[in-house]
Amino acid sequence: MAAQSLHVPDTVLLDAYSLSVSQVAETLGPAVGMVTTDGKGHGSGVVLSQDGLVVTNAHVVGSHRDVHLALPDGHRLAGRVLGADPDTDLAILKVDGSALPIATLGDSSGLRRGQIAIAIGNPLGFESTITAGVISALGRSLRSPSGRPIEDVIQTDAALNPGNSGGALAASSGEVVGISTAMIAGAQGICFAVASNTVKLVLGEVLQHGGVRRAWLGVAADTVNLPRRVADAAHVGSRSGAVLHSIVKDGPADRAGVREGDVLLALDGRPVEGPGPLLRMLGADAIGRQVRLQILRQGRLIELDVVLTQRPTVQG
C-alpha cells in the first residue's frame, strides 16, 4: 500500500505555534523586569531565584552599583550589583524580595538550528514584550564592550528591540537558553544572546568569588596565517596562529621572555589558532599553572615556560 502523506492544515500549525509562544510568555514573562540605575530605563533583567538573584547585561548597569528592578506585577525592588563581567556582557544583581517569580536556566549545549526562539524583555517599562523566531546559528563569537570576544553566542532572528538587552531568550520548553545582548543595526534583524551555560559559569563565579576569575598571559593577539611548512614542522595541525603584541611589562609573558611579533602556535600542546582559542584556554582553572608555549620567532621554533597569574581587575 502506498504511503499516504499526512496533511496538517496551516491553521492548526499556526495555532500550535501561537500556543507555544503564548505559554512561554505567560510562564516566563512575570520573571522578566526592567532594570534601572539612575531613574531611567536601561534594559531588562531576568529573575533567577525567589530571593532576588537577577541576571542582566553588564552594559545595562555600566559602572553603577545601585539598581532597581520593576516587575510586570508592579513591584519595584531596590538592589545592588553583585558582580559584572564585561568580557561576557553579563552582570549579576541582588534585589530585595522574596517569593519572586523565577525563570529556569536551560542547557544551551542542546540547542539546534531552526528551533523556536522566544525573546522576552521589559523595554522602557513596556512589560513582557515578546518577539519570536528561530535559532539561526550557534557558536558565534561576538566582541564584548570590553573588546574581548564572547564565545558560544546564539544568533537568532527574534527581534531585539531597544531596552530588551538583558532579557530572556527562551526555548519552547520555557527554559531560558540565553540572555539577549546585542543586535546589528541595519542587518535585517540579526540578534545575539549569551548562552545560558555561560550565564551559569558567570553566576557561579560571582557568587563564589565576587567576579569572574581568568588566567592571564599579559599579551594582546591577532590571528595570523601560517605557511604549510611551518604548520607541518610545528606539528600543530593548524594553518593559523596568534601573533603576540602589546606585551605587558612585568606580566607573565614578559617575565618568560615573550617578545612582540612572536607567533604563538600551541599552549601545552594544544593548537592556538587565534586570540579566541587562546582566551578559551585561559580559564580560572589555569591560574597559577605553568604552561609551555610553542612559539615561532624569526623563522625558528622555540618553547617558553610561563606561570599564568590571575587576570587583574580592569577598572572603569
GROMACS .gro file of C-alpha atoms in nm:
model
  316
    1MET     CA    1   0.000   0.000   0.000
    2ALA     CA    2   0.135   0.335  -0.097
    3ALA     CA    3   0.220   0.563   0.191
    4GLN     CA    4  -0.024   0.846   0.235
    5SER     CA    5   0.101   1.192   0.313
    6LEU     CA    6  -0.035   1.347   0.628
    7HIS     CA    7  -0.166   1.695   0.559
    8VAL     CA    8  -0.196   1.924   0.860
    9PRO     CA    9  -0.395   2.242   0.791
   10ASP     CA   10  -0.195   2.563   0.816
   11THR     CA   11  -0.441   2.696   1.071
   12VAL     CA   12  -0.361   2.405   1.303
   13LEU     CA   13   0.014   2.461   1.269
   14LEU     CA   14  -0.025   2.832   1.331
   15ASP     CA   15  -0.240   2.769   1.635
   16ALA     CA   16   0.018   2.525   1.775
   17TYR     CA   17   0.296   2.779   1.720
   18SER     CA   18   0.091   3.056   1.877
   19LEU     CA   19   0.004   2.837   2.172
   20SER     CA   20   0.371   2.752   2.229
   21VAL     CA   21   0.478   3.117   2.222
   22SER     CA   22   0.191   3.237   2.440
   23GLN     CA   23   0.254   2.967   2.701
   24VAL     CA   24   0.618   3.066   2.729
   25ALA     CA   25   0.516   3.431   2.755
   26GLU     CA   26   0.272   3.358   3.037
   27THR     CA   27   0.518   3.138   3.224
   28LEU     CA   28   0.833   3.343   3.182
   29GLY     CA   29   0.701   3.697   3.142
   30PRO     CA   30   0.646   3.763   3.517
   31ALA     CA   31   1.016   3.691   3.584
   32VAL     CA   32   1.147   3.948   3.333
   33GLY     CA   33   1.163   4.306   3.461
   34MET     CA   34   1.304   4.647   3.374
   35VAL     CA   35   1.646   4.732   3.519
   36THR     CA   36   1.719   5.097   3.602
   37THR     CA   37   2.023   5.255   3.760
   38ASP     CA   38   1.955   5.628   3.784
   39GLY     CA   39   1.582   5.651   3.733
   40LYS     CA   40   1.600   5.581   3.361
   41GLY     CA   41   1.506   5.256   3.189
   42HIS     CA   42   1.827   5.096   3.069
   43GLY     CA   43   1.736   4.739   2.990
   44SER     CA   44   1.581   4.417   3.107
   45GLY     CA   45   1.670   4.160   3.372
   46VAL     CA   46   1.572   3.800   3.442
   47VAL     CA   47   1.497   3.680   3.797
   48LEU     CA   48   1.675   3.352   3.874
   49SER     CA   49   1.588   3.295   4.239
   50GLN     CA   50   1.291   3.370   4.463
   51ASP     CA   51   1.513   3.575   4.696
   52GLY     CA   52   1.618   3.814   4.420
   53LEU     CA   53   1.914   3.698   4.212
   54VAL     CA   54   1.885   3.864   3.872
   55VAL     CA   55   2.093   3.843   3.553
   56THR     CA   56   2.121   4.128   3.303
   57ASN     CA   57   2.385   4.273   3.070
   58ALA     CA   58   2.698   4.437   3.205
   59HIS     CA   59   2.645   4.726   2.963
   60VAL     CA   60   2.299   4.783   3.112
   61VAL     CA   61   2.437   4.857   3.461
   62GLY     CA   62   2.767   5.011   3.349
   63SER     CA   63   2.972   5.128   3.646
   64HIS     CA   64   2.667   5.171   3.873
   65ARG     CA   65   2.633   4.965   4.189
   66ASP     CA   66   2.278   5.054   4.297
   67VAL     CA   67   1.993   4.930   4.079
   68HIS     CA   68   1.615   4.892   4.072
   69LEU     CA   69   1.410   4.618   3.914
   70ALA     CA   70   1.050   4.687   3.811
   71LEU     CA   71   0.850   4.367   3.765
   72PRO     CA   72   0.537   4.328   3.548
   73ASP     CA   73   0.322   4.285   3.860
   74GLY     CA   74   0.403   4.641   3.965
   75HIS     CA   75   0.666   4.569   4.228
   76ARG     CA   76   0.972   4.793   4.225
   77LEU     CA   77   1.266   4.638   4.407
   78ALA     CA   78   1.589   4.806   4.511
   79GLY     CA   79   1.914   4.615   4.485
   80ARG     CA   80   2.282   4.618   4.405
   81VAL     CA   81   2.525   4.474   4.153
   82LEU     CA   82   2.698   4.167   4.297
   83GLY     CA   83   2.937   4.141   4.006
   84ALA     CA   84   2.969   4.246   3.644
   85ASP     CA   85   3.174   4.073   3.375
   86PRO     CA   86   3.221   4.298   3.072
   87ASP     CA   87   3.403   4.014   2.895
   88THR     CA   88   3.074   3.824   2.862
   89ASP     CA   89   2.849   4.133   2.892
   90LEU     CA   90   2.676   3.976   3.193
   91ALA     CA   91   2.601   4.118   3.537
   92ILE     CA   92   2.450   3.951   3.843
   93LEU     CA   93   2.224   4.160   4.067
   94LYS     CA   94   2.068   4.103   4.408
   95VAL     CA   95   1.737   4.280   4.468
   96ASP     CA   96   1.534   4.291   4.787
   97GLY     CA   97   1.245   4.049   4.758
   98SER     CA   98   1.103   3.710   4.844
   99ALA     CA   99   0.879   3.457   4.671
  100LEU     CA  100   0.954   3.627   4.340
  101PRO     CA  101   0.853   3.473   4.006
  102ILE     CA  102   1.158   3.299   3.860
  103ALA     CA  103   1.298   3.175   3.531
  104THR     CA  104   1.483   2.846   3.488
  105LEU     CA  105   1.817   2.834   3.308
  106GLY     CA  106   1.828   2.557   3.049
  107ASP     CA  107   2.119   2.371   2.888
  108SER     CA  108   2.228   2.571   2.584
  109SER     CA  109   2.450   2.288   2.461
  110GLY     CA  110   2.139   2.103   2.345
  111LEU     CA  111   2.019   2.381   2.112
  112ARG     CA  112   1.970   2.313   1.742
  113ARG     CA  113   1.947   2.550   1.449
  114GLY     CA  114   1.591   2.606   1.340
  115GLN     CA  115   1.422   2.553   1.676
  116ILE     CA  116   1.185   2.815   1.810
  117ALA     CA  117   1.342   3.108   1.996
  118ILE     CA  118   1.128   3.344   2.203
  119ALA     CA  119   1.271   3.674   2.326
  120ILE     CA  120   1.109   3.838   2.628
  121GLY     CA  121   1.209   4.180   2.754
  122ASN     CA  122   1.078   4.471   2.955
  123PRO     CA  123   1.195   4.766   2.747
  124LEU     CA  124   1.136   5.112   2.888
  125GLY     CA  125   0.856   4.983   3.108
  126PHE     CA  126   0.657   4.814   2.829
  127GLU     CA  127   0.622   4.495   3.025
  128SER     CA  128   0.667   4.147   2.881
  129THR     CA  129   0.740   4.247   2.524
  130ILE     CA  130   0.751   3.926   2.319
  131THR     CA  131   0.915   3.850   1.986
  132ALA     CA  132   0.964   3.508   1.831
  133GLY     CA  133   1.175   3.348   1.561
  134VAL     CA  134   1.424   3.065   1.534
  135ILE     CA  135   1.779   2.985   1.637
  136SER     CA  136   1.969   3.097   1.327
  137ALA     CA  137   2.320   2.988   1.425
  138LEU     CA  138   2.519   2.861   1.720
  139GLY     CA  139   2.876   2.904   1.840
  140ARG     CA  140   2.914   3.259   1.712
  141SER     CA  141   3.180   3.493   1.851
  142LEU     CA  142   3.071   3.848   1.936
  143ARG     CA  143   3.300   4.124   2.057
  144SER     CA  144   3.201   4.242   2.403
  145PRO     CA  145   3.206   4.605   2.523
  146SER     CA  146   3.546   4.527   2.681
  147GLY     CA  147   3.685   4.425   2.342
  148ARG     CA  148   3.719   4.059   2.437
  149PRO     CA  149   3.528   3.811   2.217
  150ILE     CA  150   3.229   3.645   2.381
  151GLU     CA  151   3.237   3.283   2.272
  152ASP     CA  152   2.946   3.043   2.210
  153VAL     CA  153   2.697   3.318   2.127
  154ILE     CA  154   2.350   3.232   1.996
  155GLN     CA  155   2.229   3.408   1.681
  156THR     CA  156   1.855   3.446   1.635
  157ASP     CA  157   1.610   3.638   1.420
  158ALA     CA  158   1.379   3.702   1.718
  159ALA     CA  159   1.373   4.081   1.711
  160LEU     CA  160   1.568   4.255   1.987
  161ASN     CA  161   1.406   4.591   2.050
  162PRO     CA  162   1.578   4.881   2.231
  163GLY     CA  163   1.559   4.809   2.604
  164ASN     CA  164   1.537   4.430   2.555
  165SER     CA  165   1.909   4.390   2.634
  166GLY     CA  166   1.942   4.167   2.939
  167GLY     CA  167   1.610   3.996   2.871
  168ALA     CA  168   1.546   3.627   2.820
  169LEU     CA  169   1.584   3.415   2.510
  170ALA     CA  170   1.375   3.106   2.573
  171ALA     CA  171   1.315   2.771   2.409
  172SER     CA  172   0.960   2.644   2.357
  173SER     CA  173   1.001   2.448   2.683
  174GLY     CA  174   1.002   2.782   2.869
  175GLU     CA  175   1.362   2.743   2.985
  176VAL     CA  176   1.597   3.037   2.937
  177VAL     CA  177   1.868   2.938   2.689
  178GLY     CA  178   2.028   3.280   2.651
  179ILE     CA  179   2.041   3.640   2.770
  180SER     CA  180   1.984   3.891   2.490
  181THR     CA  181   2.285   4.113   2.443
  182ALA     CA  182   2.309   4.287   2.105
  183MET     CA  183   2.176   4.344   1.760
  184ILE     CA  184   2.344   4.459   1.440
  185ALA     CA  185   2.168   4.770   1.316
  186GLY     CA  186   2.068   4.752   0.951
  187ALA     CA  187   2.146   4.381   0.931
  188GLN     CA  188   1.792   4.253   0.879
  189GLY     CA  189   1.725   4.182   1.247
  190ILE     CA  190   2.029   3.970   1.330
  191CYS     CA  191   2.029   3.945   1.710
  192PHE     CA  192   2.251   3.774   1.963
  193ALA     CA  193   2.226   3.621   2.309
  194VAL     CA  194   2.484   3.497   2.557
  195ALA     CA  195   2.432   3.123   2.601
  196SER     CA  196   2.273   3.005   2.928
  197ASN     CA  197   2.569   2.779   3.004
  198THR     CA  198   2.790   3.089   3.004
  199VAL     CA  199   2.539   3.253   3.239
  200LYS     CA  200   2.571   2.956   3.477
  201LEU     CA  201   2.950   2.989   3.477
  202VAL     CA  202   2.940   3.364   3.545
  203LEU     CA  203   2.673   3.321   3.814
  204GLY     CA  204   2.881   3.060   3.997
  205GLU     CA  205   3.199   3.270   3.979
  206VAL     CA  206   3.025   3.587   4.100
  207LEU     CA  207   2.852   3.411   4.391
  208GLN     CA  208   3.172   3.237   4.499
  209HIS     CA  209   3.437   3.497   4.421
  210GLY     CA  210   3.257   3.826   4.361
  211GLY     CA  211   3.366   3.830   3.997
  212VAL     CA  212   3.481   3.609   3.714
  213ARG     CA  213   3.839   3.489   3.751
  214ARG     CA  214   4.054   3.422   3.444
  215ALA     CA  215   4.414   3.328   3.391
  216TRP     CA  216   4.636   3.598   3.243
  217LEU     CA  217   4.922   3.583   2.997
  218GLY     CA  218   4.972   3.958   2.964
  219VAL     CA  219   4.956   3.995   2.586
  220ALA     CA  220   4.727   4.105   2.307
  221ALA     CA  221   4.698   3.886   1.999
  222ASP     CA  222   4.577   3.879   1.641
  223THR     CA  223   4.521   3.588   1.406
  224VAL     CA  224   4.793   3.520   1.151
  225ASN     CA  225   4.803   3.261   0.872
  226LEU     CA  226   5.083   3.004   0.883
  227PRO     CA  227   5.271   2.866   0.583
  228ARG     CA  228   5.209   2.493   0.545
  229ARG     CA  229   5.576   2.412   0.606
  230VAL     CA  230   5.564   2.595   0.940
  231ALA     CA  231   5.245   2.419   1.050
  232ASP     CA  232   5.389   2.081   0.949
  233ALA     CA  233   5.721   2.148   1.124
  234ALA     CA  234   5.542   2.253   1.444
  235HIS     CA  235   5.303   1.954   1.434
  236VAL     CA  236   5.014   2.177   1.536
  237GLY     CA  237   4.768   2.065   1.269
  238SER     CA  238   4.655   2.421   1.211
  239ARG     CA  239   4.714   2.681   0.941
  240SER     CA  240   4.682   2.981   1.172
  241GLY     CA  241   4.835   3.106   1.494
  242ALA     CA  242   4.825   3.407   1.726
  243VAL     CA  243   5.076   3.685   1.668
  244LEU     CA  244   5.151   3.847   2.004
  245HIS     CA  245   5.184   4.219   2.067
  246SER     CA  246   5.133   4.476   2.345
  247ILE     CA  247   5.333   4.264   2.589
  248VAL     CA  248   5.252   4.393   2.939
  249LYS     CA  249   5.567   4.493   3.125
  250ASP     CA  250   5.639   4.252   3.413
  251GLY     CA  251   5.341   4.039   3.310
  252PRO     CA  252   5.370   3.658   3.289
  253ALA     CA  253   5.466   3.656   2.920
  254ASP     CA  254   5.719   3.939   2.962
  255ARG     CA  255   5.887   3.762   3.254
  256ALA     CA  256   5.911   3.443   3.048
  257GLY     CA  257   6.086   3.619   2.759
  258VAL     CA  258   5.799   3.653   2.512
  259ARG     CA  259   5.863   3.928   2.255
  260GLU     CA  260   5.640   4.138   2.036
  261GLY     CA  261   5.597   3.969   1.700
  262ASP     CA  262   5.626   3.616   1.840
  263VAL     CA  263   5.368   3.382   1.688
  264LEU     CA  264   5.208   3.153   1.944
  265LEU     CA  265   5.139   2.814   1.785
  266ALA     CA  266   5.041   2.599   2.083
  267LEU     CA  267   4.986   2.613   2.458
  268ASP     CA  268   5.067   2.288   2.641
  269GLY     CA  269   5.046   2.110   2.306
  270ARG     CA  270   4.701   2.248   2.218
  271PRO     CA  271   4.693   2.445   1.893
  272VAL     CA  272   4.631   2.818   1.930
  273GLU     CA  273   4.458   2.928   1.609
  274GLY     CA  274   4.400   3.288   1.713
  275PRO     CA  275   4.301   3.509   2.008
  276GLY     CA  276   3.962   3.339   2.057
  277PRO     CA  277   4.102   2.988   2.116
  278LEU     CA  278   4.378   3.139   2.333
  279LEU     CA  279   4.127   3.317   2.556
  280ARG     CA  280   3.925   2.996   2.597
  281MET     CA  281   4.238   2.828   2.734
  282LEU     CA  282   4.284   3.099   2.998
  283GLY     CA  283   4.006   2.994   3.234
  284ALA     CA  284   4.009   3.004   3.614
  285ASP     CA  285   4.149   2.650   3.631
  286ALA     CA  286   4.471   2.771   3.464
  287ILE     CA  287   4.551   3.034   3.731
  288GLY     CA  288   4.887   2.954   3.893
  289ARG     CA  289   4.973   2.684   3.640
  290GLN     CA  290   5.299   2.664   3.449
  291VAL     CA  291   5.229   2.617   3.080
  292ARG     CA  292   5.459   2.566   2.784
  293LEU     CA  293   5.428   2.798   2.487
  294GLN     CA  294   5.536   2.683   2.142
  295ILE     CA  295   5.643   2.995   1.956
  296LEU     CA  296   5.764   3.086   1.610
  297ARG     CA  297   6.026   3.361   1.634
  298GLN     CA  298   6.202   3.490   1.323
  299GLY     CA  299   6.162   3.156   1.149
  300ARG     CA  300   6.275   2.948   1.449
  301LEU     CA  301   6.060   2.726   1.668
  302ILE     CA  302   6.121   2.780   2.040
  303GLU     CA  303   5.949   2.683   2.363
  304LEU     CA  304   5.898   2.901   2.669
  305ASP     CA  305   5.755   2.810   3.011
  306VAL     CA  306   5.517   3.066   3.160
  307VAL     CA  307   5.346   3.074   3.500
  308LEU     CA  308   4.995   3.214   3.447
  309THR     CA  309   4.858   3.454   3.706
  310GLN     CA  310   4.505   3.576   3.777
  311ARG     CA  311   4.393   3.845   3.537
  312PRO     CA  312   4.397   4.187   3.705
  313THR     CA  313   4.064   4.360   3.755
  314VAL     CA  314   4.007   4.629   3.495
  315GLN     CA  315   3.859   4.942   3.645
  316GLY     CA  316   3.634   5.186   3.462
   0.00000   0.00000   0.00000
